[in-house]
mmCIF file of C-alpha atoms in Angstrom:
data_model
loop_
_atom_site.group_PDB
_atom_site.id
_atom_site.type_symbol
_atom_site.label_atom_id
_atom_site.label_comp_id
_atom_site.label_asym_id
_atom_site.label_seq_id
_atom_site.Cartn_x
_atom_site.Cartn_y
_atom_site.Cartn_z
ATOM 1 C CA THR A 1 77.423 272.041 -37.472
ATOM 2 C CA GLY A 2 78.518 268.436 -38.152
ATOM 3 C CA SER A 3 75.550 267.637 -40.340
ATOM 4 C CA TYR A 4 75.771 271.015 -42.003
ATOM 5 C CA MET A 5 79.339 270.329 -43.114
ATOM 6 C CA GLY A 6 78.005 267.153 -44.776
ATOM 7 C CA PHE A 7 76.699 269.151 -47.704
ATOM 8 C CA THR A 8 78.666 272.334 -47.783
ATOM 9 C CA TRP A 9 82.297 272.924 -47.261
ATOM 10 C CA VAL A 10 81.988 276.548 -46.291
ATOM 11 C CA MET A 11 80.489 278.140 -43.229
ATOM 12 C CA ASP A 12 81.492 281.720 -43.930
ATOM 13 C CA HIS A 13 78.054 283.085 -43.064
ATOM 14 C CA LEU A 14 78.711 282.039 -39.501
ATOM 15 C CA LEU A 15 81.382 284.753 -39.336
ATOM 16 C CA TYR A 16 79.198 287.743 -40.071
ATOM 17 C CA ILE A 17 78.690 288.776 -36.431
ATOM 18 C CA PRO A 18 82.171 287.930 -35.004
ATOM 19 C CA ILE A 19 83.978 289.639 -37.860
ATOM 20 C CA ILE A 20 82.615 293.005 -36.729
ATOM 21 C CA GLY A 21 85.204 293.010 -33.903
ATOM 22 C CA LEU A 22 88.050 292.284 -36.309
ATOM 23 C CA ILE A 23 86.941 295.050 -38.633
ATOM 24 C CA GLY A 24 86.839 297.465 -35.684
ATOM 25 C CA LEU A 25 90.362 296.482 -34.695
ATOM 26 C CA ALA A 26 91.573 296.937 -38.309
ATOM 27 C CA VAL A 27 89.967 300.409 -38.570
ATOM 28 C CA ALA A 28 91.462 301.468 -35.226
ATOM 29 C CA GLY A 29 94.877 300.196 -36.315
ATOM 30 C CA MET A 30 94.628 302.134 -39.615
ATOM 31 C CA GLY A 31 93.588 305.233 -37.714
ATOM 32 C CA ARG A 32 96.611 304.946 -35.473
ATOM 33 C CA MET A 33 98.951 304.360 -38.393
ATOM 34 C CA GLU A 34 97.363 307.259 -40.323
ATOM 35 C CA SER A 35 98.269 309.686 -37.606
ATOM 36 C CA GLN A 36 101.926 308.577 -37.764
ATOM 37 C CA PHE A 37 102.288 308.992 -41.575
ATOM 38 C CA SER A 38 103.517 312.180 -42.994
ATOM 39 C CA ALA A 39 101.241 314.235 -45.233
ATOM 40 C CA ARG A 40 103.158 312.962 -48.275
ATOM 41 C CA LEU A 41 102.389 309.277 -47.585
ATOM 42 C CA ARG A 42 98.667 309.700 -46.821
ATOM 43 C CA PRO A 43 97.576 309.567 -50.485
ATOM 44 C CA LEU A 44 99.548 306.337 -50.913
ATOM 45 C CA GLY A 45 97.894 304.783 -47.883
ATOM 46 C CA ILE A 46 94.482 305.894 -49.104
ATOM 47 C CA GLY A 47 95.228 304.432 -52.550
ATOM 48 C CA ILE A 48 96.198 301.079 -51.027
ATOM 49 C CA VAL A 49 93.017 301.005 -48.916
ATOM 50 C CA VAL A 50 90.791 301.948 -51.900
ATOM 51 C CA THR A 51 92.493 299.387 -54.149
ATOM 52 C CA THR A 52 92.118 296.669 -51.533
ATOM 53 C CA LEU A 53 88.472 297.481 -50.947
ATOM 54 C CA GLY A 54 87.820 297.531 -54.680
ATOM 55 C CA TRP A 55 89.449 294.114 -55.110
ATOM 56 C CA MET A 56 87.443 292.743 -52.158
ATOM 57 C CA ALA A 57 84.181 294.104 -53.633
ATOM 58 C CA TRP A 58 84.976 292.473 -56.956
ATOM 59 C CA GLU A 59 85.718 289.125 -55.281
ATOM 60 C CA SER A 60 82.498 289.402 -53.327
ATOM 61 C CA HIS A 61 80.577 290.099 -56.548
ATOM 62 C CA LEU A 62 82.109 286.994 -58.188
ATOM 63 C CA TYR A 63 81.326 284.817 -55.129
ATOM 64 C CA ALA A 64 77.740 286.012 -55.039
ATOM 65 C CA GLY A 65 77.270 284.577 -58.530
ATOM 66 C CA ILE A 66 77.462 281.102 -56.908
ATOM 67 C CA PHE A 67 74.099 281.761 -55.314
ATOM 68 C CA LEU A 68 72.379 282.661 -58.606
ATOM 69 C CA ASN A 69 70.104 279.645 -58.497
ATOM 70 C CA GLU A 70 69.918 276.099 -57.072
ATOM 71 C CA GLU A 71 71.839 274.579 -59.928
ATOM 72 C CA THR A 72 74.842 276.911 -59.674
ATOM 73 C CA LEU A 73 74.973 276.631 -55.889
ATOM 74 C CA TRP A 74 74.851 272.873 -55.787
ATOM 75 C CA THR A 75 77.179 272.481 -58.766
ATOM 76 C CA TYR A 76 79.710 274.652 -56.920
ATOM 77 C CA THR A 77 79.286 272.582 -53.746
ATOM 78 C CA VAL A 78 79.588 269.233 -55.549
ATOM 79 C CA GLN A 79 82.696 270.409 -57.399
ATOM 80 C CA ARG A 80 84.380 271.221 -54.090
ATOM 81 C CA ASN A 81 82.962 268.386 -52.050
ATOM 82 C CA PRO A 82 82.081 265.441 -54.322
ATOM 83 C CA GLN A 83 81.187 263.221 -51.369
ATOM 84 C CA ALA A 84 78.407 265.570 -50.166
ATOM 85 C CA VAL A 85 75.295 263.426 -50.603
ATOM 86 C CA PRO A 86 72.781 266.188 -49.790
ATOM 87 C CA ALA A 87 74.418 268.454 -52.351
ATOM 88 C CA ARG A 88 74.239 265.745 -55.006
ATOM 89 C CA MET A 89 70.591 265.133 -54.099
ATOM 90 C CA ASN A 90 69.762 268.862 -54.341
ATOM 91 C CA LEU A 91 71.598 269.160 -57.622
ATOM 92 C CA GLY A 92 69.782 266.093 -58.941
ATOM 93 C CA VAL A 93 66.448 267.640 -57.909
ATOM 94 C CA ALA A 94 67.405 270.936 -59.591
ATOM 95 C CA TYR A 95 68.177 269.006 -62.785
ATOM 96 C CA LEU A 96 64.922 267.078 -62.447
ATOM 97 C CA ASP A 97 62.969 270.302 -62.087
ATOM 98 C CA ALA A 98 64.732 271.710 -65.126
ATOM 99 C CA GLY A 99 63.875 268.653 -67.216
ATOM 100 C CA ARG A 100 67.533 267.560 -67.410
ATOM 101 C CA LEU A 101 66.588 263.961 -66.624
ATOM 102 C CA GLU A 102 69.817 262.213 -67.620
ATOM 103 C CA ASP A 103 71.894 264.699 -65.557
ATOM 104 C CA ALA A 104 69.529 264.142 -62.606
ATOM 105 C CA ALA A 105 69.923 260.408 -62.918
ATOM 106 C CA GLY A 106 73.695 260.826 -62.913
ATOM 107 C CA GLN A 107 73.658 262.819 -59.732
ATOM 108 C CA PHE A 108 71.379 260.337 -58.000
ATOM 109 C CA GLN A 109 73.540 257.429 -59.130
ATOM 110 C CA GLN A 110 76.631 259.141 -57.791
ATOM 111 C CA ALA A 111 74.860 259.810 -54.487
ATOM 112 C CA LEU A 112 73.887 256.065 -54.299
ATOM 113 C CA LYS A 113 77.547 255.125 -54.667
ATOM 114 C CA ILE A 114 78.256 257.175 -51.552
ATOM 115 C CA ASP A 115 75.134 256.266 -49.572
ATOM 116 C CA PRO A 116 73.479 253.119 -50.982
ATOM 117 C CA ASP A 117 71.117 252.831 -48.002
ATOM 118 C CA SER A 118 69.235 256.049 -48.555
ATOM 119 C CA PRO A 119 65.596 255.481 -49.468
ATOM 120 C CA GLU A 120 65.294 259.096 -50.618
ATOM 121 C CA ILE A 121 68.047 258.686 -53.192
ATOM 122 C CA HIS A 122 66.481 255.444 -54.492
ATOM 123 C CA GLY A 123 63.139 257.214 -54.629
ATOM 124 C CA ASN A 124 64.452 260.182 -56.536
ATOM 125 C CA LEU A 125 66.291 257.945 -59.002
ATOM 126 C CA GLY A 126 63.105 255.923 -59.374
ATOM 127 C CA VAL A 127 61.081 259.067 -60.175
ATOM 128 C CA THR A 128 63.763 260.047 -62.707
ATOM 129 C CA TRP A 129 63.660 256.637 -64.429
ATOM 130 C CA ALA A 130 59.854 256.810 -64.506
ATOM 131 C CA LYS A 131 59.962 260.234 -66.183
ATOM 132 C CA LEU A 132 62.391 258.779 -68.750
ATOM 133 C CA GLY A 133 59.933 255.926 -69.381
ATOM 134 C CA ARG A 134 62.345 253.360 -67.951
ATOM 135 C CA MET A 135 59.753 251.619 -65.764
ATOM 136 C CA SER A 136 61.728 248.486 -64.973
ATOM 137 C CA GLU A 137 64.552 250.575 -63.499
ATOM 138 C CA ALA A 138 62.030 252.818 -61.673
ATOM 139 C CA ILE A 139 60.338 249.765 -60.120
ATOM 140 C CA GLY A 140 63.739 248.453 -59.017
ATOM 141 C CA GLN A 141 64.557 251.682 -57.286
ATOM 142 C CA PHE A 142 61.191 251.963 -55.566
ATOM 143 C CA GLU A 143 61.556 248.387 -54.347
ATOM 144 C CA ALA A 144 65.033 249.141 -53.058
ATOM 145 C CA ALA A 145 63.682 252.110 -51.141
ATOM 146 C CA LEU A 146 60.898 250.041 -49.657
ATOM 147 C CA LYS A 147 63.395 247.411 -48.469
ATOM 148 C CA ILE A 148 65.039 250.145 -46.468
ATOM 149 C CA ARG A 149 61.858 251.888 -45.334
ATOM 150 C CA PRO A 150 58.902 249.565 -45.822
ATOM 151 C CA ASP A 151 56.369 252.024 -44.401
ATOM 152 C CA SER A 152 57.140 254.801 -46.904
ATOM 153 C CA LEU A 153 53.729 255.932 -48.180
ATOM 154 C CA GLY A 154 55.304 257.877 -51.064
ATOM 155 C CA MET A 155 57.371 254.934 -52.242
ATOM 156 C CA LEU A 156 54.366 252.577 -52.053
ATOM 157 C CA ASN A 157 52.400 254.980 -54.263
ATOM 158 C CA ASN A 158 55.327 255.542 -56.665
ATOM 159 C CA LEU A 159 55.786 251.766 -56.997
ATOM 160 C CA GLY A 160 52.082 251.315 -57.545
ATOM 161 C CA ASN A 161 52.097 253.958 -60.244
ATOM 162 C CA ALA A 162 55.120 252.438 -61.982
ATOM 163 C CA LEU A 163 53.649 248.936 -61.858
ATOM 164 C CA SER A 164 50.410 250.328 -63.258
ATOM 165 C CA ARG A 165 52.256 251.995 -66.131
ATOM 166 C CA LYS A 166 53.852 248.579 -66.866
ATOM 167 C CA GLY A 167 50.382 247.024 -66.983
ATOM 168 C CA ARG A 168 50.999 245.035 -63.814
ATOM 169 C CA TYR A 169 47.687 246.128 -62.280
ATOM 170 C CA SER A 170 47.239 243.441 -59.616
ATOM 171 C CA GLU A 171 50.689 244.167 -58.208
ATOM 172 C CA ALA A 172 49.926 247.920 -58.318
ATOM 173 C CA ILE A 173 46.721 247.320 -56.375
ATOM 174 C CA GLU A 174 48.741 245.498 -53.693
ATOM 175 C CA GLN A 175 51.020 248.519 -53.291
ATOM 176 C CA TYR A 176 48.043 250.921 -53.078
ATOM 177 C CA THR A 177 46.371 248.631 -50.526
ATOM 178 C CA GLU A 178 49.542 248.672 -48.412
ATOM 179 C CA ALA A 179 49.604 252.473 -48.646
ATOM 180 C CA LEU A 180 45.971 252.646 -47.523
ATOM 181 C CA LYS A 181 46.799 250.450 -44.510
ATOM 182 C CA ILE A 182 49.416 253.034 -43.455
ATOM 183 C CA ASN A 183 47.234 256.056 -44.076
ATOM 184 C CA PRO A 184 43.584 255.237 -44.618
#
């Protein structure tokens, strides 16, 4: 669970099975108390139980809204755990997929502040810069990723593509050649 807690601050789904025993104890306790109440107090007890269950159902409904889509889930996680690099990465990818390129770049930049040695973050930021037409920044990010992981086939291809878009064809060919050496 250590790595899991790196990108989410809640692990409530791990309680689904164990909570059955607690629910059973609560129901047994309410049954025991119910037999000790007078007939006059039973409607009050039922009202309290119904009100509590209604409130819990409403809270569950509100909480389920967090899981509406990737963006809402990862936004919620980042708000509560701003240092969660995987959550920032996933939120950045959700923004990237939605065409919100500036927002994606912001998330990737924040993730790089936390984990500057991640080739994946550099690569995602590079892809974002390339989509924004900022080829110099994209090339810089792909090169940074390759310094960390020189055998990354995807980064070699991305760098080759960015260099090609800048008109630096001989350098692009070098990157493609390196990629072919890794995976002919």
